[in-house]
mmCIF file of C-alpha atoms and ligand atoms in Angstrom:
data_model
loop_
_atom_site.group_PDB
_atom_site.id
_atom_site.type_symbol
_atom_site.label_atom_id
_atom_site.label_comp_id
_atom_site.label_asym_id
_atom_site.label_seq_id
_atom_site.Cartn_x
_atom_site.Cartn_y
_atom_site.Cartn_z
ATOM 1 C CA UNK A 1 0.000 0.000 0.000
ATOM 2 C CA UNK A 2 2.577 2.503 1.161
ATOM 3 C CA UNK A 3 4.804 1.310 -1.611
ATOM 4 C CA UNK A 4 1.991 1.834 -4.116
ATOM 5 C CA UNK A 5 1.372 5.325 -2.837
ATOM 6 C CA UNK A 6 5.081 6.069 -2.857
ATOM 7 C CA UNK A 7 5.276 5.091 -6.462
ATOM 8 C CA UNK A 8 2.252 7.260 -7.272
ATOM 9 C CA UNK A 9 3.853 10.292 -5.681
ATOM 10 C CA UNK A 10 7.086 9.554 -7.422
ATOM 11 C CA UNK A 11 5.315 9.378 -10.756
ATOM 12 C CA UNK A 12 3.480 12.619 -10.075
ATOM 13 C CA UNK A 13 6.718 14.301 -9.060
ATOM 14 C CA UNK A 14 8.338 12.969 -12.175
ATOM 15 C CA UNK A 15 5.565 14.284 -14.357
ATOM 16 C CA UNK A 16 5.735 17.750 -12.798
ATOM 17 C CA UNK A 17 9.509 17.829 -13.181
ATOM 18 C CA UNK A 18 9.246 16.628 -16.735
ATOM 19 C CA UNK A 19 6.665 19.193 -17.713
ATOM 20 C CA UNK A 20 8.789 21.960 -16.207
ATOM 21 C CA UNK A 21 11.873 20.642 -17.900
ATOM 22 C CA UNK A 22 10.069 20.314 -21.200
ATOM 23 C CA UNK A 23 8.700 23.855 -20.825
ATOM 24 C CA UNK A 24 12.260 25.111 -20.461
ATOM 25 C CA UNK A 25 13.335 22.867 -23.297
ATOM 26 C CA UNK A 26 10.633 24.237 -25.582
ATOM 27 C CA UNK A 27 11.520 27.828 -24.725
ATOM 28 C CA UNK A 28 15.241 27.270 -25.106
ATOM 29 C CA UNK A 29 14.798 25.599 -28.458
ATOM 30 C CA UNK A 30 12.332 28.201 -29.628
ATOM 31 C CA UNK A 31 14.656 30.991 -28.626
ATOM 32 C CA UNK A 32 17.284 29.646 -31.002
ATOM 33 C CA UNK A 33 14.995 30.458 -33.913
ATOM 34 C CA UNK A 34 13.216 33.484 -32.463
ATOM 35 C CA UNK A 35 15.511 35.969 -34.185
ATOM 36 C CA UNK A 36 15.367 34.280 -37.608
ATOM 37 C CA UNK A 37 11.621 33.929 -37.370
ATOM 38 C CA UNK A 38 11.291 37.584 -36.399
ATOM 39 C CA UNK A 39 9.498 36.793 -33.172
ATOM 40 C CA UNK A 40 11.501 39.274 -31.114
ATOM 41 C CA UNK A 41 10.315 42.838 -30.869
ATOM 42 C CA UNK A 42 10.911 45.969 -28.854
ATOM 43 C CA UNK A 43 8.483 47.922 -26.796
ATOM 44 C CA UNK A 44 9.311 51.487 -25.859
ATOM 45 C CA UNK A 45 8.645 53.459 -22.699
ATOM 46 C CA UNK A 46 9.026 57.239 -22.485
ATOM 47 C CA UNK A 47 10.967 59.198 -19.863
ATOM 48 C CA UNK A 48 9.756 62.652 -18.894
ATOM 49 C CA UNK A 49 11.854 65.625 -17.773
ATOM 50 C CA UNK A 50 9.824 67.150 -14.958
ATOM 51 C CA UNK A 51 11.327 70.579 -15.277
ATOM 52 C CA UNK A 52 10.413 71.139 -18.899
ATOM 53 C CA UNK A 53 7.545 68.672 -19.130
ATOM 54 C CA UNK A 54 9.213 67.222 -22.195
ATOM 55 C CA UNK A 55 9.798 63.646 -23.233
ATOM 56 C CA UNK A 56 13.557 63.392 -23.270
ATOM 57 C CA UNK A 57 14.246 59.682 -23.538
ATOM 58 C CA UNK A 58 12.774 56.327 -24.390
ATOM 59 C CA UNK A 59 13.795 52.948 -23.015
ATOM 60 C CA UNK A 60 13.725 49.955 -25.354
ATOM 61 C CA UNK A 61 12.325 46.821 -23.690
ATOM 62 C CA UNK A 62 12.597 43.416 -25.323
ATOM 63 C CA UNK A 63 9.621 41.106 -25.894
ATOM 64 C CA UNK A 64 9.194 37.679 -27.470
ATOM 65 C CA UNK A 65 6.044 37.105 -29.470
ATOM 66 C CA UNK A 66 5.877 33.322 -29.163
ATOM 67 C CA UNK A 67 3.714 31.542 -31.781
ATOM 68 C CA UNK A 68 1.892 29.452 -29.154
ATOM 69 C CA UNK A 69 2.549 31.112 -25.825
ATOM 70 C CA UNK A 70 1.875 34.715 -26.784
ATOM 71 C CA UNK A 71 3.909 37.676 -25.594
ATOM 72 C CA UNK A 72 6.687 36.529 -23.240
ATOM 73 C CA UNK A 73 8.332 39.082 -20.912
ATOM 74 C CA UNK A 74 12.132 39.442 -20.777
ATOM 75 C CA UNK A 75 12.395 38.095 -17.227
ATOM 76 C CA UNK A 76 11.272 34.710 -18.583
ATOM 77 C CA UNK A 77 13.655 34.335 -21.492
ATOM 78 C CA UNK A 78 16.652 36.610 -20.939
ATOM 79 C CA UNK A 79 18.092 34.220 -18.339
ATOM 80 C CA UNK A 80 17.815 31.459 -20.979
ATOM 81 C CA UNK A 81 19.418 33.694 -23.566
ATOM 82 C CA UNK A 82 22.279 34.409 -21.147
ATOM 83 C CA UNK A 83 22.736 30.755 -20.320
ATOM 84 C CA UNK A 84 22.815 29.636 -23.950
ATOM 85 C CA UNK A 85 24.918 32.568 -25.124
ATOM 86 C CA UNK A 86 22.153 33.624 -27.509
ATOM 87 C CA UNK A 87 22.087 36.951 -25.672
ATOM 88 C CA UNK A 88 25.081 38.083 -27.713
ATOM 89 C CA UNK A 89 23.220 37.849 -31.000
ATOM 90 C CA UNK A 90 19.942 38.994 -29.498
ATOM 91 C CA UNK A 91 21.565 41.919 -27.706
ATOM 92 C CA UNK A 92 23.168 43.073 -30.924
ATOM 93 C CA UNK A 93 19.801 42.931 -32.662
ATOM 94 C CA UNK A 94 18.224 44.930 -29.810
ATOM 95 C CA UNK A 95 20.862 47.645 -30.006
ATOM 96 C CA UNK A 96 20.675 47.925 -33.791
ATOM 97 C CA UNK A 97 16.878 47.984 -33.840
ATOM 98 C CA UNK A 98 16.647 50.563 -31.057
ATOM 99 C CA UNK A 99 19.238 52.829 -32.696
ATOM 100 C CA UNK A 100 17.480 52.576 -36.080
ATOM 101 C CA UNK A 101 14.187 53.434 -34.427
ATOM 102 C CA UNK A 102 15.698 56.429 -32.643
ATOM 103 C CA UNK A 103 17.083 57.744 -35.929
ATOM 104 C CA UNK A 104 13.670 57.297 -37.525
ATOM 105 C CA UNK A 105 12.002 59.258 -34.734
ATOM 106 C CA UNK A 106 14.602 61.981 -34.947
ATOM 107 C CA UNK A 107 14.070 62.241 -38.698
ATOM 108 C CA UNK A 108 10.331 62.593 -38.118
ATOM 109 C CA UNK A 109 11.165 65.446 -35.767
ATOM 110 C CA UNK A 110 9.757 63.593 -32.784
ATOM 111 C CA UNK A 111 11.144 64.288 -29.336
ATOM 112 C CA UNK A 112 12.650 62.547 -27.404
ATOM 113 C CA UNK A 113 15.989 62.252 -28.964
ATOM 114 C CA UNK A 114 17.570 59.793 -26.634
ATOM 115 C CA UNK A 115 17.248 55.997 -26.558
ATOM 116 C CA UNK A 116 18.105 53.752 -23.586
ATOM 117 C CA UNK A 117 19.128 50.122 -24.133
ATOM 118 C CA UNK A 118 19.695 47.449 -21.456
ATOM 119 C CA UNK A 119 22.878 45.380 -21.490
ATOM 120 C CA UNK A 120 23.050 42.026 -19.727
ATOM 121 C CA UNK A 121 26.110 40.812 -17.838
ATOM 122 C CA UNK A 122 27.245 38.284 -20.418
ATOM 123 C CA UNK A 123 26.902 40.840 -23.174
ATOM 124 C CA UNK A 124 28.797 43.403 -21.156
ATOM 125 C CA UNK A 125 31.841 41.201 -20.694
ATOM 126 C CA UNK A 126 31.921 40.017 -24.315
ATOM 127 C CA UNK A 127 35.350 41.002 -25.682
ATOM 128 C CA UNK A 128 34.070 42.861 -28.735
ATOM 129 C CA UNK A 129 31.279 44.818 -27.014
ATOM 130 C CA UNK A 130 32.855 48.220 -27.602
ATOM 131 C CA UNK A 131 33.518 47.447 -31.244
ATOM 132 C CA UNK A 132 29.956 46.193 -31.693
ATOM 133 C CA UNK A 133 28.554 49.426 -30.269
ATOM 134 C CA UNK A 134 30.827 51.535 -32.467
ATOM 135 C CA UNK A 135 29.814 49.532 -35.558
ATOM 136 C CA UNK A 136 26.113 49.955 -34.895
ATOM 137 C CA UNK A 137 26.459 53.687 -34.296
ATOM 138 C CA UNK A 138 28.354 53.934 -37.557
ATOM 139 C CA UNK A 139 25.858 51.791 -39.426
ATOM 140 C CA UNK A 140 22.725 53.531 -38.134
ATOM 141 C CA UNK A 141 24.280 57.005 -38.017
ATOM 142 C CA UNK A 142 22.800 57.630 -34.590
ATOM 143 C CA UNK A 143 24.556 60.418 -32.730
ATOM 144 C CA UNK A 144 26.370 58.672 -29.816
ATOM 145 C CA UNK A 145 25.056 61.290 -27.402
ATOM 146 C CA UNK A 146 21.542 60.038 -28.211
ATOM 147 C CA UNK A 147 22.366 56.615 -26.790
ATOM 148 C CA UNK A 148 22.308 55.591 -23.149
ATOM 149 C CA UNK A 149 23.339 52.067 -22.162
ATOM 150 C CA UNK A 150 21.957 50.614 -18.939
ATOM 151 C CA UNK A 151 23.851 48.162 -16.797
ATOM 152 C CA UNK A 152 22.929 46.774 -13.391
ATOM 153 C CA UNK A 153 24.852 46.720 -10.151
ATOM 154 C CA UNK A 154 25.254 42.961 -10.312
ATOM 155 C CA UNK A 155 26.894 43.292 -13.731
ATOM 156 C CA UNK A 156 29.158 46.089 -12.533
ATOM 157 C CA UNK A 157 30.431 44.380 -9.407
ATOM 158 C CA UNK A 158 31.376 41.136 -11.156
ATOM 159 C CA UNK A 159 34.654 42.864 -11.808
ATOM 160 C CA UNK A 160 34.862 46.549 -10.954
ATOM 161 C CA UNK A 161 38.221 47.136 -12.635
ATOM 162 C CA UNK A 162 37.186 45.539 -15.904
ATOM 163 C CA UNK A 163 33.827 47.336 -15.744
ATOM 164 C CA UNK A 164 35.580 50.639 -15.239
ATOM 165 C CA UNK A 165 37.727 50.085 -18.330
ATOM 166 C CA UNK A 166 34.808 49.090 -20.543
ATOM 167 C CA UNK A 167 32.635 51.982 -19.381
ATOM 168 C CA UNK A 168 35.459 54.428 -20.023
ATOM 169 C CA UNK A 169 35.765 53.175 -23.606
ATOM 170 C CA UNK A 170 32.027 53.435 -24.156
ATOM 171 C CA UNK A 171 31.940 56.943 -22.729
ATOM 172 C CA UNK A 172 34.877 57.953 -24.885
ATOM 173 C CA UNK A 173 32.606 57.355 -27.882
ATOM 174 C CA UNK A 174 30.136 59.850 -26.422
ATOM 175 C CA UNK A 175 27.613 57.250 -25.277
ATOM 176 C CA UNK A 176 26.088 57.708 -21.808
ATOM 177 C CA UNK A 177 25.950 55.063 -19.093
ATOM 178 C CA UNK A 178 23.079 54.506 -16.669
ATOM 179 C CA UNK A 179 23.064 52.376 -13.543
ATOM 180 C CA UNK A 180 19.732 50.546 -13.662
ATOM 181 C CA UNK A 181 17.779 49.380 -10.592
ATOM 182 C CA UNK A 182 19.924 51.620 -8.412
ATOM 183 C CA UNK A 183 19.760 50.889 -4.717
ATOM 184 C CA UNK A 184 18.988 47.182 -4.940
ATOM 185 C CA UNK A 185 22.589 45.916 -5.050
ATOM 186 C CA UNK A 186 25.222 45.563 -2.373
ATOM 187 C CA UNK A 187 27.833 48.192 -2.893
ATOM 188 C CA UNK A 188 26.103 51.140 -4.498
ATOM 189 C CA UNK A 189 28.044 53.826 -2.718
ATOM 190 C CA UNK A 190 31.333 52.073 -3.169
ATOM 191 C CA UNK A 191 31.266 51.837 -6.950
ATOM 192 C CA UNK A 192 29.925 55.355 -7.398
ATOM 193 C CA UNK A 193 33.432 56.627 -6.768
ATOM 194 C CA UNK A 194 35.004 54.164 -9.174
ATOM 195 C CA UNK A 195 32.732 53.924 -12.184
ATOM 196 C CA UNK A 196 32.228 56.598 -14.800
ATOM 197 C CA UNK A 197 28.439 56.935 -14.801
ATOM 198 C CA UNK A 198 26.032 59.518 -16.184
ATOM 199 C CA UNK A 199 22.688 58.424 -14.780
ATOM 200 C CA UNK A 200 21.200 56.654 -11.779
ATOM 201 C CA UNK A 201 17.855 54.957 -12.252
ATOM 202 C CA UNK A 202 16.235 54.573 -8.829
ATOM 203 C CA UNK A 203 14.675 51.120 -8.690
ATOM 204 C CA UNK A 204 10.927 51.022 -8.828
ATOM 205 C CA UNK A 205 10.768 49.201 -5.477
ATOM 206 C CA UNK A 206 11.510 52.554 -3.804
ATOM 207 C CA UNK A 207 8.920 54.384 -5.879
ATOM 208 C CA UNK A 208 6.255 51.785 -5.317
ATOM 209 C CA UNK A 209 6.530 52.015 -1.545
ATOM 210 C CA UNK A 210 6.521 55.777 -1.674
ATOM 211 C CA UNK A 211 4.183 57.895 0.418
ATOM 212 C CA UNK A 212 4.628 61.182 2.209
ATOM 213 C CA UNK A 213 5.878 59.738 5.497
ATOM 214 C CA UNK A 214 7.762 56.731 4.163
ATOM 215 C CA UNK A 215 11.469 56.140 4.574
ATOM 216 C CA UNK A 216 11.546 55.608 0.821
ATOM 217 C CA UNK A 217 10.848 59.303 0.439
ATOM 218 C CA UNK A 218 13.986 60.147 2.407
ATOM 219 C CA UNK A 219 16.038 57.644 0.439
ATOM 220 C CA UNK A 220 14.908 59.064 -2.880
ATOM 221 C CA UNK A 221 15.540 62.559 -1.558
ATOM 222 C CA UNK A 222 19.076 61.509 -0.610
ATOM 223 C CA UNK A 223 19.734 59.840 -3.975
ATOM 224 C CA UNK A 224 18.597 62.954 -5.812
ATOM 225 C CA UNK A 225 20.960 65.049 -3.686
ATOM 226 C CA UNK A 226 23.735 62.537 -4.278
ATOM 227 C CA UNK A 227 23.110 62.667 -7.993
ATOM 228 C CA UNK A 228 23.268 66.439 -7.965
ATOM 229 C CA UNK A 229 26.496 66.435 -5.946
ATOM 230 C CA UNK A 230 28.161 63.896 -8.234
ATOM 231 C CA UNK A 231 26.783 65.456 -11.404
ATOM 232 C CA UNK A 232 24.637 62.457 -12.275
ATOM 233 C CA UNK A 233 21.186 62.534 -13.802
ATOM 234 C CA UNK A 234 18.579 60.785 -11.680
ATOM 235 C CA UNK A 235 15.603 58.912 -13.117
ATOM 236 C CA UNK A 236 12.806 57.549 -10.927
ATOM 237 C CA UNK A 237 11.564 54.234 -12.361
ATOM 238 C CA UNK A 238 8.124 52.726 -12.141
ATOM 239 C CA UNK A 239 5.943 55.721 -11.347
ATOM 240 C CA UNK A 240 2.369 54.719 -12.047
ATOM 241 C CA UNK A 241 0.200 57.277 -10.272
ATOM 242 C CA UNK A 242 -0.129 61.018 -9.756
ATOM 243 C CA UNK A 243 0.518 60.840 -5.994
ATOM 244 C CA UNK A 244 3.983 59.489 -6.725
ATOM 245 C CA UNK A 245 4.438 62.139 -9.371
ATOM 246 C CA UNK A 246 3.545 64.919 -6.933
ATOM 247 C CA UNK A 247 5.928 63.585 -4.289
ATOM 248 C CA UNK A 248 8.769 63.214 -6.795
ATOM 249 C CA UNK A 249 8.122 66.683 -8.079
ATOM 250 C CA UNK A 250 8.286 68.044 -4.531
ATOM 251 C CA UNK A 251 11.713 66.382 -4.218
ATOM 252 C CA UNK A 252 12.851 68.025 -7.453
ATOM 253 C CA UNK A 253 13.338 64.667 -9.102
ATOM 254 C CA UNK A 254 14.623 65.527 -12.587
ATOM 255 C CA UNK A 255 13.251 62.654 -14.676
ATOM 256 C CA UNK A 256 10.521 60.042 -14.269
ATOM 257 C CA UNK A 257 9.628 56.874 -16.145
ATOM 258 C CA UNK A 258 6.745 54.489 -15.516
ATOM 259 C CA UNK A 259 3.267 53.456 -16.552
ATOM 260 C CA UNK A 260 2.207 57.060 -15.857
ATOM 261 C CA UNK A 261 4.563 58.361 -18.551
ATOM 262 C CA UNK A 262 3.396 55.538 -20.799
ATOM 263 C CA UNK A 263 3.067 51.763 -20.892
ATOM 264 C CA UNK A 264 5.840 50.099 -22.864
ATOM 265 C CA UNK A 265 4.395 49.968 -26.398
ATOM 266 C CA UNK A 266 5.387 49.088 -29.957
ATOM 267 C CA UNK A 267 7.034 51.915 -31.903
ATOM 268 C CA UNK A 268 3.997 52.594 -34.066
ATOM 269 C CA UNK A 269 1.849 53.193 -30.975
ATOM 270 C CA UNK A 270 4.311 55.459 -29.239
ATOM 271 C CA UNK A 271 3.028 58.728 -30.627
ATOM 272 C CA UNK A 272 -0.326 57.972 -29.030
ATOM 273 C CA UNK A 273 1.355 57.061 -25.756
ATOM 274 C CA UNK A 274 3.270 60.314 -25.728
ATOM 275 C CA UNK A 275 0.110 62.338 -26.103
ATOM 276 C CA UNK A 276 -2.644 60.437 -24.360
ATOM 277 C CA UNK A 277 -1.068 59.499 -21.076
ATOM 278 C CA UNK A 278 1.285 62.200 -20.019
ATOM 279 C CA UNK A 279 -0.566 65.372 -20.845
ATOM 280 C CA UNK A 280 -3.760 64.195 -19.259
ATOM 281 C CA UNK A 281 -1.934 63.378 -16.049
ATOM 282 C CA UNK A 282 0.320 66.355 -15.902
ATOM 283 C CA UNK A 283 -1.508 69.626 -16.546
ATOM 284 C CA UNK A 284 1.295 71.690 -14.998
ATOM 285 C CA UNK A 285 3.762 70.343 -17.543
ATOM 286 C CA UNK A 286 1.462 71.467 -20.302
ATOM 287 C CA UNK A 287 1.407 74.930 -18.796
ATOM 288 C CA UNK A 288 5.187 74.991 -18.606
ATOM 289 C CA UNK A 289 5.399 73.896 -22.210
ATOM 290 C CA UNK A 290 2.970 76.586 -23.283
ATOM 291 C CA UNK A 291 5.010 79.223 -21.492
ATOM 292 C CA UNK A 292 8.233 78.379 -23.279
HETATM 293 P P1 C2E B 1 14.362 47.432 -16.370
HETATM 294 O O1 C2E B 1 15.412 47.771 -17.348
HETATM 295 O O2 C2E B 1 14.501 47.945 -14.987
HETATM 296 O O3 C2E B 1 13.014 47.922 -17.049
HETATM 297 C C1 C2E B 1 11.917 48.447 -16.369
HETATM 298 C C2 C2E B 1 10.847 47.403 -16.173
HETATM 299 O O4 C2E B 1 9.808 47.957 -15.376
HETATM 300 C C3 C2E B 1 10.173 46.969 -17.470
HETATM 301 O O5 C2E B 1 9.790 45.606 -17.336
HETATM 302 C C4 C2E B 1 8.943 47.864 -17.500
HETATM 303 O O6 C2E B 1 7.896 47.331 -18.288
HETATM 304 C C5 C2E B 1 8.574 47.874 -16.054
HETATM 305 N N1 C2E B 1 7.807 49.065 -15.693
HETATM 306 C C6 C2E B 1 7.897 50.301 -16.203
HETATM 307 N N2 C2E B 1 7.041 51.149 -15.592
HETATM 308 C C7 C2E B 1 6.399 50.434 -14.646
HETATM 309 C C8 C2E B 1 5.396 50.766 -13.675
HETATM 310 O O7 C2E B 1 4.912 51.903 -13.568
HETATM 311 N N3 C2E B 1 4.974 49.754 -12.874
HETATM 312 C C9 C2E B 1 5.485 48.497 -12.964
HETATM 313 N N4 C2E B 1 5.023 47.556 -12.132
HETATM 314 N N5 C2E B 1 6.432 48.149 -13.865
HETATM 315 C C10 C2E B 1 6.886 49.115 -14.702
HETATM 316 P P2 C2E B 1 10.073 44.558 -18.507
HETATM 317 O O8 C2E B 1 9.881 45.212 -19.827
HETATM 318 O O9 C2E B 1 9.309 43.320 -18.178
HETATM 319 O O10 C2E B 1 11.617 44.286 -18.358
HETATM 320 C C11 C2E B 1 12.136 43.671 -17.203
HETATM 321 C C12 C2E B 1 13.637 43.688 -17.205
HETATM 322 O O11 C2E B 1 14.154 42.894 -18.280
HETATM 323 C C13 C2E B 1 14.222 45.068 -17.451
HETATM 324 O O12 C2E B 1 14.189 45.825 -16.265
HETATM 325 C C14 C2E B 1 15.610 44.725 -17.911
HETATM 326 O O13 C2E B 1 16.425 44.441 -16.790
HETATM 327 C C15 C2E B 1 15.371 43.438 -18.683
HETATM 328 N N6 C2E B 1 15.353 43.747 -20.121
HETATM 329 C C16 C2E B 1 14.368 44.280 -20.874
HETATM 330 N N7 C2E B 1 14.740 44.413 -22.163
HETATM 331 C C17 C2E B 1 16.020 43.988 -22.233
HETATM 332 C C18 C2E B 1 16.989 43.878 -23.286
HETATM 333 O O14 C2E B 1 16.779 44.271 -24.432
HETATM 334 N N8 C2E B 1 18.204 43.348 -22.964
HETATM 335 C C19 C2E B 1 18.499 42.963 -21.681
HETATM 336 N N9 C2E B 1 19.722 42.451 -21.449
HETATM 337 N N10 C2E B 1 17.639 43.057 -20.668
HETATM 338 C C20 C2E B 1 16.402 43.565 -20.938
HETATM 339 MG MG1 MG B 2 16.470 49.321 -17.834
HETATM 340 MG MG1 MG B 3 15.226 49.175 -13.724
HETATM 341 MG MG1 MG B 4 15.436 45.389 -13.791
#
């Protein structure tokens, strides 16, 4: 009896494990062909300068339109892409596509002029990263100052010295560097003195727990002051309501990005995003714009 039951549980366990393994297997295999089959696409999310009320940047965010599973978010497949090394090819495609899109927008006369692209750790430490970036800038003719590359703290601290060297080369081309998810890593203050950075993106965890008496408010306040002292731009990530906007404004936060500034959307829907969401939520910015 017990033996029977034991076997039943074992079989169930086996089935669950197998279905999870086969899920991963299906995704990993599918990812190999995702580029060729044009299943990868970018969504774009605007960043707003609170002083001028202008859209000044757009972050490119990768998506996978899977033939059976629908739209898959990056958190699900980027780890697989890193593990298999496919991230190198995929990352190159992301950078090229985002730069091309930025040039297109600039040619249409559409603000913002700046495009932000995420780099993963494996991509960052690839020996020809700097060359790849230079080639794509050359190929797309995007002005390097219109490009901002985002790395995370965990990428940076893998090897601070190497990171420092790579960032210096990237900056020498005129490309800006942002530290993404700032405040969630271990040694934030330590590397600030060592790495050449242009921008700090305050992680959305701080913004999402933000209210007028919260400690998060003080932390954001301090990061904004730190940014000002070190001559770094500060972007608050993940703002999705007007209460957060008002608080950030009261702290003189220079730039915000989140569902409130626009949901990440395909390029052809971005114009609508730029108009519909922001202006309706930010009447004072409209006034400032009108006064200029
Ligand atoms: P991230 O770079 O920190 O991007 C911001 C994430 O927050 C995006 O998730 C965005 O959709 C989400 N977000 C923006 N505003 C809000 C908001 O108001 N509320 C909430 N709850 N979420 C908001 P997404 O697109 O799922 O991307 C997740 C992460 O995947 C990114 O975090 C980035 O680390 C990574 N990623 C995205 N695209 C790429 C890529 O092309 N290459 C690499 N290496 N990583 C990427
Ligand atoms: Mg990012
Ligand atoms: Mg982030
Ligand atoms: Mg992130």
